[in-house]
Amino acid sequence: MADSKRGDVTSQAPRVGDQAGASTRSVHGGQRDRHSGSTLVPPLHQTSTFVFEDSAEVRAYAEGRLERDEYGRYSNPTWREVENKLSDLEGGEATVLFGSGMAAATTTFLALLDKGSHIVVTNDCYRRTRQFIQQVLSKLEVEATVIAPADPIALKDAIRDETVFFFTESPTNPYLRVIDLPEAVRVAHERGVKVLVDSTFATPVNHRALADGADLVMHSGTKYLAGHNDLIAGTVTGSSEEVAPVRALAGVLGGILDPHAAWLFHRGLKTLALRMERHNHNGLAVARFLESQPKVRRVFYPGLESHPDYAVATRLMEGFSGVVTFEIDGDLDDTIRFVDACRLPYIAPSLGGVETLIEMPVLMSYWDYPPEERQSYGITDNLVRLACGVEDPADLIGDLERALGAI
Ligand SMILES: *Cc1c(COP(=O)(O)O)cnc(C)c1O
């Protein structure tokens, strides 16, 4: 069947090769050929389904002689634009797009696990991922061993014969622990255990998890990848073989992305490397400023020498992103006074967009936990998570300095 029937991206050679820089790849990566209508920008395929010429074409497709789109829960040419670009950026063969980061993680977990499987996860992680493991995977009698993030010995001890994968964020949330991924991969692969990395806080610009040996890398595309606080999306990237069962289950569970959101996602990705330069710059500048302030007790940022993973982070990462976590030298009320006095950052959950966001985990993500459980995750009353956007660093620092004066 003619190529024009197969959506818009043909299998021709990509426009840019592996050796191109991160900005060039953000703009051109994954782009294979002309789009229909010779548009520069990929068209938005806002459709639920795809039309067959006749029953012979249906049969050719059903028998696997023809590759094309069938129904919008399985594939869409606009998705493919995002998937190809992300595969290029991550250095993977295939990517699956999801309607949220949580859909990406939960679908991937379910695709890989059997009843009674065992997994190893780290304790500093996104709240809903933990909830899924505790409340849903437990129904499949999946057991999870929780270890400290940067502890390869604990990982080695946690692995059993029935362990399927080790899952971790890097950097973690909210303490920004950076995993020595090559070491974790060595320990896990020795026992036939896969390594899954949630690289939302790093992005492929700052860390290439697949190059460091991860089997699958996931993102909340909502954050840095799309980058404009205007959509919710998720991704999973890896080898074609690793990604295939995830794609198959995505078509069953149906946690897919609307084509319009995928189109916006693609536009956002073009400036990923450009935006990360500023996020990295702002994160480091703000972290250094906060560390110099008497009203700030502690700052957690992997680009500061005071961070426990500074050496690992500088070895593995190109930059440390825009999230800075810190403790105000005061109690809950002092911290609230500071946050409410900030003018530039919006008070909101999320991170990774062009607008700076600020939140107190104790009031936002962890408000409904009993205090002892909250403490066990290290969520103190004076903890603040600042997700630096791409504003001018002097304006951000000026605003934070003024707000600290309100304490
Ligand atoms: C936001 C986030 C998620 C969840 O992603 P959604 O797109 O909100 O579903 C998962 N992991 C990390 C590290 C996140 O920051």
Coordinates of C-alpha atoms and ligand atoms in Angstrom, one line a residue:
M1 CA 0.0 0.0 0.0
A2 CA 1.2 3.5 -0.8
D3 CA 3.2 5.3 1.9
S4 CA 0.7 8.1 1.9
K5 CA -1.7 5.7 3.6
R6 CA 0.6 5.3 6.6
G7 CA 0.4 8.6 8.3
D8 CA 3.0 11.1 7.7
V9 CA 6.3 9.9 9.0
T10 CA 8.0 7.5 6.6
S11 CA 10.9 5.3 7.5
Q12 CA 13.5 7.5 5.7
A13 CA 16.7 8.5 7.5
P14 CA 16.3 11.0 10.3
R15 CA 17.2 14.6 9.6
V16 CA 19.8 14.8 12.3
G17 CA 22.3 12.2 13.4
D18 CA 23.4 11.0 16.9
Q19 CA 26.2 13.5 17.0
A20 CA 24.0 16.6 16.8
G21 CA 23.7 18.8 19.9
A22 CA 20.8 18.8 22.3
S23 CA 19.2 21.9 20.8
T24 CA 19.4 20.7 17.2
R25 CA 17.9 17.4 18.3
S26 CA 15.1 19.1 20.2
V27 CA 14.2 21.1 17.0
H28 CA 14.8 18.4 14.4
G29 CA 15.1 15.1 16.1
G30 CA 12.8 12.3 15.0
Q31 CA 11.8 14.2 11.9
R32 CA 12.0 11.8 9.0
D33 CA 10.5 13.3 5.9
R34 CA 8.0 15.8 4.5
H35 CA 4.6 16.1 6.1
S36 CA 1.5 15.7 4.0
G37 CA 0.6 19.1 2.4
S38 CA 4.3 20.0 2.6
T39 CA 3.7 21.8 5.9
L40 CA 6.8 22.6 7.9
V41 CA 5.1 21.9 11.2
P42 CA 3.4 18.4 11.6
P43 CA -0.3 18.5 10.9
L44 CA -2.7 17.9 13.8
H45 CA -4.4 14.6 13.2
Q46 CA -7.5 15.3 15.3
T47 CA -9.4 12.1 14.6
S48 CA -10.7 9.1 16.6
T49 CA -10.3 6.6 13.8
F50 CA -8.7 5.9 10.4
V51 CA -10.5 5.0 7.1
F52 CA -9.8 1.9 5.0
E53 CA -10.1 2.0 1.3
D54 CA -11.8 -1.4 1.0
S55 CA -12.0 -4.8 2.6
A56 CA -8.9 -5.9 0.9
E57 CA -7.0 -3.2 2.8
V58 CA -8.6 -4.3 6.0
R59 CA -7.5 -7.8 5.4
A60 CA -3.9 -6.8 4.4
Y61 CA -3.7 -4.9 7.7
A62 CA -5.2 -7.7 9.8
E63 CA -2.8 -10.2 8.3
G64 CA 0.2 -7.9 9.0
R65 CA 1.1 -7.2 5.4
L66 CA 0.3 -3.5 5.8
E67 CA 1.4 -1.1 8.5
R68 CA -0.9 1.8 9.0
D69 CA -3.1 3.5 11.6
E70 CA -6.3 1.8 12.6
Y71 CA -8.0 3.3 15.6
G72 CA -7.0 6.2 17.8
R73 CA -6.4 4.2 21.0
Y74 CA -3.6 2.3 19.2
S75 CA -1.7 5.0 17.2
N76 CA -2.0 8.4 15.7
P77 CA 0.5 10.2 13.3
T78 CA 0.6 13.2 15.7
W79 CA 1.7 10.9 18.6
R80 CA 4.4 9.5 16.3
E81 CA 5.9 12.9 15.9
V82 CA 6.4 13.2 19.6
E83 CA 7.4 9.5 20.0
N84 CA 10.1 9.8 17.4
K85 CA 11.5 13.0 18.7
L86 CA 11.7 11.7 22.2
S87 CA 13.3 8.4 21.1
D88 CA 15.9 10.5 19.4
L89 CA 16.5 12.7 22.5
E90 CA 16.7 9.7 24.8
G91 CA 18.8 7.6 22.5
G92 CA 16.1 4.8 22.5
E93 CA 14.5 2.9 19.6
A94 CA 10.8 3.4 20.6
T95 CA 8.6 5.6 22.7
V96 CA 5.0 5.2 23.9
L97 CA 3.0 8.3 24.6
F98 CA 0.4 8.4 27.5
G99 CA -2.3 10.7 28.8
S100 CA -0.3 11.3 32.0
G101 CA 3.0 10.4 33.7
M102 CA 0.9 8.2 36.0
A103 CA -0.6 6.3 33.0
A104 CA 2.9 5.7 31.7
A105 CA 4.2 4.4 35.1
T106 CA 1.1 2.2 36.0
T107 CA 0.8 0.8 32.5
T108 CA 4.5 -0.1 32.4
F109 CA 4.4 -1.7 35.8
L110 CA 1.4 -3.8 34.9
A111 CA 2.9 -4.8 31.6
L112 CA 6.1 -6.1 33.2
L113 CA 4.7 -7.7 36.4
D114 CA 3.0 -11.1 37.1
K115 CA 1.0 -12.1 40.1
G116 CA 3.5 -12.5 43.0
S117 CA 6.3 -10.6 41.4
H118 CA 8.8 -8.7 43.5
I119 CA 10.1 -5.2 42.8
V120 CA 12.5 -2.8 44.5
V121 CA 11.7 0.9 44.7
T122 CA 13.3 3.9 46.4
N123 CA 11.6 5.7 49.3
D124 CA 11.9 9.3 48.0
C125 CA 9.4 9.2 45.2
Y126 CA 6.3 10.7 43.7
R127 CA 3.4 10.2 46.0
R128 CA 1.0 8.6 43.5
T129 CA 3.6 6.1 42.3
R130 CA 3.9 4.9 45.9
Q131 CA 0.1 4.8 46.3
F132 CA -0.2 2.6 43.2
I133 CA 2.4 0.2 44.5
Q134 CA 0.8 0.1 48.0
Q135 CA -2.9 0.0 47.0
V136 CA -3.1 -1.6 43.6
L137 CA 0.0 -3.8 43.0
S138 CA -0.7 -5.3 46.4
K139 CA -3.9 -6.8 45.0
L140 CA -1.7 -8.7 42.5
E141 CA 0.3 -9.8 45.5
V142 CA 3.3 -7.9 44.1
E143 CA 5.7 -7.2 46.9
A144 CA 7.8 -4.1 47.0
T145 CA 11.0 -3.6 48.9
V146 CA 11.7 0.0 49.6
I147 CA 15.3 1.2 49.8
A148 CA 17.1 4.5 50.3
P149 CA 17.8 6.1 46.9
A150 CA 21.6 6.1 46.6
D151 CA 22.4 2.8 48.2
P152 CA 23.7 0.0 45.8
I153 CA 24.3 -2.3 48.7
A154 CA 20.7 -2.1 49.8
L155 CA 19.7 -2.7 46.2
K156 CA 21.9 -5.8 46.1
D157 CA 20.4 -7.1 49.4
A158 CA 16.9 -6.4 48.3
I159 CA 17.0 -8.4 45.1
R160 CA 15.4 -11.9 45.1
D161 CA 14.9 -14.6 42.5
E162 CA 11.4 -13.3 41.7
T163 CA 12.5 -9.6 41.4
V164 CA 11.4 -8.2 38.1
F165 CA 12.6 -4.6 38.2
F166 CA 14.2 -1.8 40.2
F167 CA 12.3 1.4 39.8
T168 CA 13.7 4.8 40.8
E169 CA 13.4 8.5 40.1
S170 CA 16.7 10.4 39.5
P171 CA 16.8 13.0 40.7
T172 CA 14.2 12.0 43.3
N173 CA 11.3 14.1 44.7
P174 CA 11.6 16.2 46.8
Y175 CA 15.2 15.6 48.1
L176 CA 16.8 15.5 44.6
R177 CA 18.9 12.4 45.3
V178 CA 20.8 11.3 42.2
I179 CA 21.2 7.6 41.6
D180 CA 24.6 6.2 40.5
L181 CA 22.8 4.6 37.6
P182 CA 25.7 2.7 36.0
E183 CA 26.4 1.1 39.4
A184 CA 22.7 0.3 40.1
V185 CA 22.4 -1.2 36.6
R186 CA 25.5 -3.4 37.2
V187 CA 24.0 -4.7 40.5
A188 CA 20.6 -5.3 39.0
H189 CA 21.6 -6.8 35.6
E190 CA 23.9 -9.2 37.4
R191 CA 20.7 -10.8 38.8
G192 CA 18.6 -10.4 35.6
V193 CA 16.6 -7.5 37.1
K194 CA 15.5 -4.6 34.8
V195 CA 16.1 -1.0 35.7
L196 CA 13.3 1.5 35.2
V197 CA 14.1 5.2 35.7
D198 CA 11.6 8.1 36.1
S199 CA 13.7 10.8 34.6
T200 CA 11.1 13.6 34.9
F201 CA 13.4 15.8 37.0
A202 CA 16.5 15.3 34.8
T203 CA 15.2 15.3 31.2
P204 CA 17.3 13.7 28.4
V205 CA 19.1 17.0 28.2
N206 CA 20.6 16.6 31.6
H207 CA 20.9 12.9 31.9
R208 CA 20.7 10.1 29.3
A209 CA 19.4 7.2 31.5
L210 CA 19.4 4.6 28.6
A211 CA 23.1 5.4 27.8
D212 CA 23.8 4.7 31.5
G213 CA 22.2 1.2 31.2
A214 CA 18.5 1.8 32.1
D215 CA 16.1 -0.6 30.4
L216 CA 13.2 1.9 30.3
V217 CA 13.1 5.6 30.9
M218 CA 9.8 7.3 31.8
H219 CA 8.6 10.9 32.1
S220 CA 5.8 12.9 33.3
G221 CA 5.8 14.8 30.0
T222 CA 3.7 17.4 31.9
K223 CA 6.8 18.8 33.4
Y224 CA 10.0 19.8 31.5
L225 CA 9.3 17.9 28.3
A226 CA 6.2 19.8 27.3
G227 CA 7.4 22.6 29.5
H228 CA 4.5 25.2 29.4
N229 CA 2.2 24.1 32.2
D230 CA -0.6 23.6 29.6
L231 CA -1.0 19.8 29.3
I232 CA -0.7 16.5 31.1
A233 CA 1.2 13.7 29.4
G234 CA 3.6 10.8 30.0
T235 CA 6.2 8.8 28.1
V236 CA 8.1 5.5 28.2
T237 CA 11.2 5.0 26.0
G238 CA 13.5 2.1 25.5
S239 CA 14.5 -0.6 23.0
S240 CA 11.7 -1.8 20.6
E241 CA 11.6 -5.1 22.4
E242 CA 11.2 -3.6 25.9
V243 CA 8.6 -1.1 24.7
A244 CA 6.4 -3.5 22.7
P245 CA 4.5 -5.0 25.7
V246 CA 4.0 -1.5 27.2
R247 CA 2.5 -0.3 23.9
A248 CA 0.3 -3.3 23.6
L249 CA -1.1 -2.8 27.2
A250 CA -1.6 0.9 26.6
G251 CA -4.0 0.0 23.8
V252 CA -5.9 -2.1 26.3
L253 CA -5.9 0.1 29.4
G254 CA -6.4 3.2 27.2
G255 CA -4.5 5.9 29.2
I256 CA -3.8 7.7 25.9
L257 CA -3.1 11.3 24.9
D258 CA -5.5 13.4 22.9
P259 CA -4.0 14.3 19.5
H260 CA -4.2 18.1 20.2
A261 CA -2.3 17.7 23.5
A262 CA 0.3 15.6 21.5
W263 CA 0.6 18.4 19.0
L264 CA 1.3 20.9 21.8
F265 CA 3.7 18.5 23.4
H266 CA 5.6 18.3 20.1
R267 CA 5.8 22.1 19.9
G268 CA 7.0 22.3 23.5
L269 CA 9.8 19.7 22.9
K270 CA 11.4 21.9 20.2
T271 CA 12.6 24.3 22.9
L272 CA 13.5 21.6 25.5
A273 CA 17.3 22.1 25.4
L274 CA 16.9 25.8 25.2
R275 CA 14.6 25.9 28.2
M276 CA 16.8 23.5 30.2
E277 CA 19.8 25.8 29.8
R278 CA 17.8 28.5 31.7
H279 CA 16.2 26.1 34.2
N280 CA 19.7 24.8 35.0
H281 CA 21.1 28.3 35.3
N282 CA 18.2 29.5 37.5
G283 CA 18.2 26.4 39.7
L284 CA 21.9 26.8 40.5
A285 CA 21.8 30.6 40.9
V286 CA 18.8 30.3 43.3
A287 CA 20.3 27.4 45.2
R288 CA 23.5 29.3 45.8
F289 CA 21.6 32.4 46.8
L290 CA 19.4 30.4 49.3
E291 CA 22.4 28.7 50.8
S292 CA 23.9 32.1 51.7
Q293 CA 20.7 33.2 53.5
P294 CA 20.5 33.1 57.3
K295 CA 16.8 32.5 57.2
V296 CA 17.3 29.3 55.2
R297 CA 18.4 26.3 57.2
R298 CA 19.3 23.8 54.5
V299 CA 19.2 23.7 50.7
F300 CA 19.0 20.5 48.7
Y301 CA 20.3 20.8 45.1
P302 CA 22.5 18.3 43.4
G303 CA 24.6 21.1 41.9
L304 CA 25.7 22.3 45.4
E305 CA 28.8 20.8 47.0
S306 CA 26.8 20.4 50.2
H307 CA 24.5 17.9 48.5
P308 CA 25.2 14.2 49.3
D309 CA 25.2 13.2 45.6
Y310 CA 27.2 16.2 44.3
A311 CA 30.0 13.9 43.0
V312 CA 27.6 11.5 41.3
A313 CA 25.5 14.3 39.8
T314 CA 28.5 16.1 38.4
R315 CA 29.8 12.9 36.9
L316 CA 26.5 11.8 35.3
M317 CA 24.5 15.0 34.6
E318 CA 24.9 17.9 32.2
G319 CA 22.9 20.2 34.5
F320 CA 20.8 19.9 37.6
S321 CA 17.4 21.3 36.5
G322 CA 15.3 24.0 38.1
V323 CA 13.9 22.4 41.2
V324 CA 15.4 23.6 44.5
T325 CA 14.2 22.1 47.8
F326 CA 15.0 23.9 51.0
E327 CA 14.1 24.4 54.7
I328 CA 13.2 27.7 56.1
D329 CA 14.8 28.4 59.5
G330 CA 11.5 28.5 61.3
D331 CA 8.2 26.8 61.9
L332 CA 5.1 26.1 59.8
D333 CA 3.8 29.7 60.2
D334 CA 7.2 31.3 59.2
T335 CA 7.3 29.1 56.1
I336 CA 3.8 30.0 55.2
R337 CA 4.6 33.7 55.7
F338 CA 7.6 33.3 53.3
V339 CA 5.7 31.5 50.6
D340 CA 2.7 33.9 50.7
A341 CA 5.1 36.8 50.4
C342 CA 6.6 35.6 47.1
R343 CA 5.2 37.5 44.1
L344 CA 6.8 35.9 41.1
P345 CA 6.3 32.2 41.8
Y346 CA 2.8 30.9 41.6
I347 CA 1.7 28.6 44.5
A348 CA 0.9 25.4 42.6
P349 CA 1.9 21.8 42.4
S350 CA 3.9 20.7 39.4
L351 CA 7.3 21.8 38.0
G352 CA 9.2 22.1 34.8
G353 CA 7.2 24.8 33.0
V354 CA 8.3 28.3 32.1
E355 CA 6.5 29.8 35.1
T356 CA 8.2 29.4 38.5
L357 CA 6.1 27.5 41.0
I358 CA 6.4 27.2 44.7
E359 CA 4.8 24.7 47.2
M360 CA 5.1 23.5 50.7
P361 CA 4.9 19.7 50.5
V362 CA 3.3 19.6 54.0
L363 CA 0.3 21.5 52.7
M364 CA 0.2 20.3 49.1
S365 CA 1.1 16.7 48.3
Y366 CA 1.2 15.4 51.8
W367 CA -1.6 17.3 53.6
D368 CA -3.7 14.2 54.3
Y369 CA -1.0 12.0 55.7
P370 CA -0.7 11.5 59.5
P371 CA 2.2 13.6 60.8
E372 CA 4.3 10.5 61.7
E373 CA 4.0 9.0 58.3
R374 CA 4.8 12.4 56.7
Q375 CA 7.9 12.6 58.9
S376 CA 9.0 9.2 57.8
Y377 CA 9.1 10.5 54.2
G378 CA 11.2 13.4 55.4
I379 CA 8.4 16.0 54.8
T380 CA 8.9 18.6 57.5
D381 CA 6.7 21.7 58.2
N382 CA 9.4 24.1 57.0
L383 CA 10.1 22.3 53.7
V384 CA 9.7 24.3 50.5
R385 CA 9.9 23.1 46.9
L386 CA 10.7 25.8 44.4
A387 CA 10.5 24.9 40.7
C388 CA 12.4 27.6 38.9
G389 CA 11.0 28.6 35.6
V390 CA 12.8 30.5 32.9
E391 CA 12.4 34.1 34.2
D392 CA 15.5 36.2 34.7
P393 CA 17.5 34.9 37.6
A394 CA 18.0 38.4 39.1
D395 CA 14.2 38.9 39.3
L396 CA 13.7 35.5 40.9
I397 CA 16.4 36.1 43.5
G398 CA 15.2 39.6 44.2
D399 CA 11.7 38.3 44.8
L400 CA 12.9 35.5 47.1
E401 CA 15.2 37.9 49.1
R402 CA 12.2 40.3 49.6
A403 CA 10.0 37.3 50.7
L404 CA 12.6 36.1 53.2
G405 CA 12.4 39.5 54.7
A406 CA 8.7 38.9 55.6
I407 CA 9.7 36.1 58.1
Ligands
LIG1 C1 4.4 14.7 38.1 C2 5.2 13.5 38.3 C3 4.7 12.3 38.0 C4 3.2 12.1 37.6 O1 3.0 12.6 36.3 P1 1.6 13.2 35.8 O2 1.9 13.7 34.4 O3 1.2 14.3 36.7 O4 0.7 12.0 35.8 C5 5.5 11.2 38.1 N1 6.7 11.3 38.5 C6 7.3 12.4 38.8 C7 8.7 12.5 39.2 C8 6.6 13.6 38.7 O5 7.1 14.8 39.0

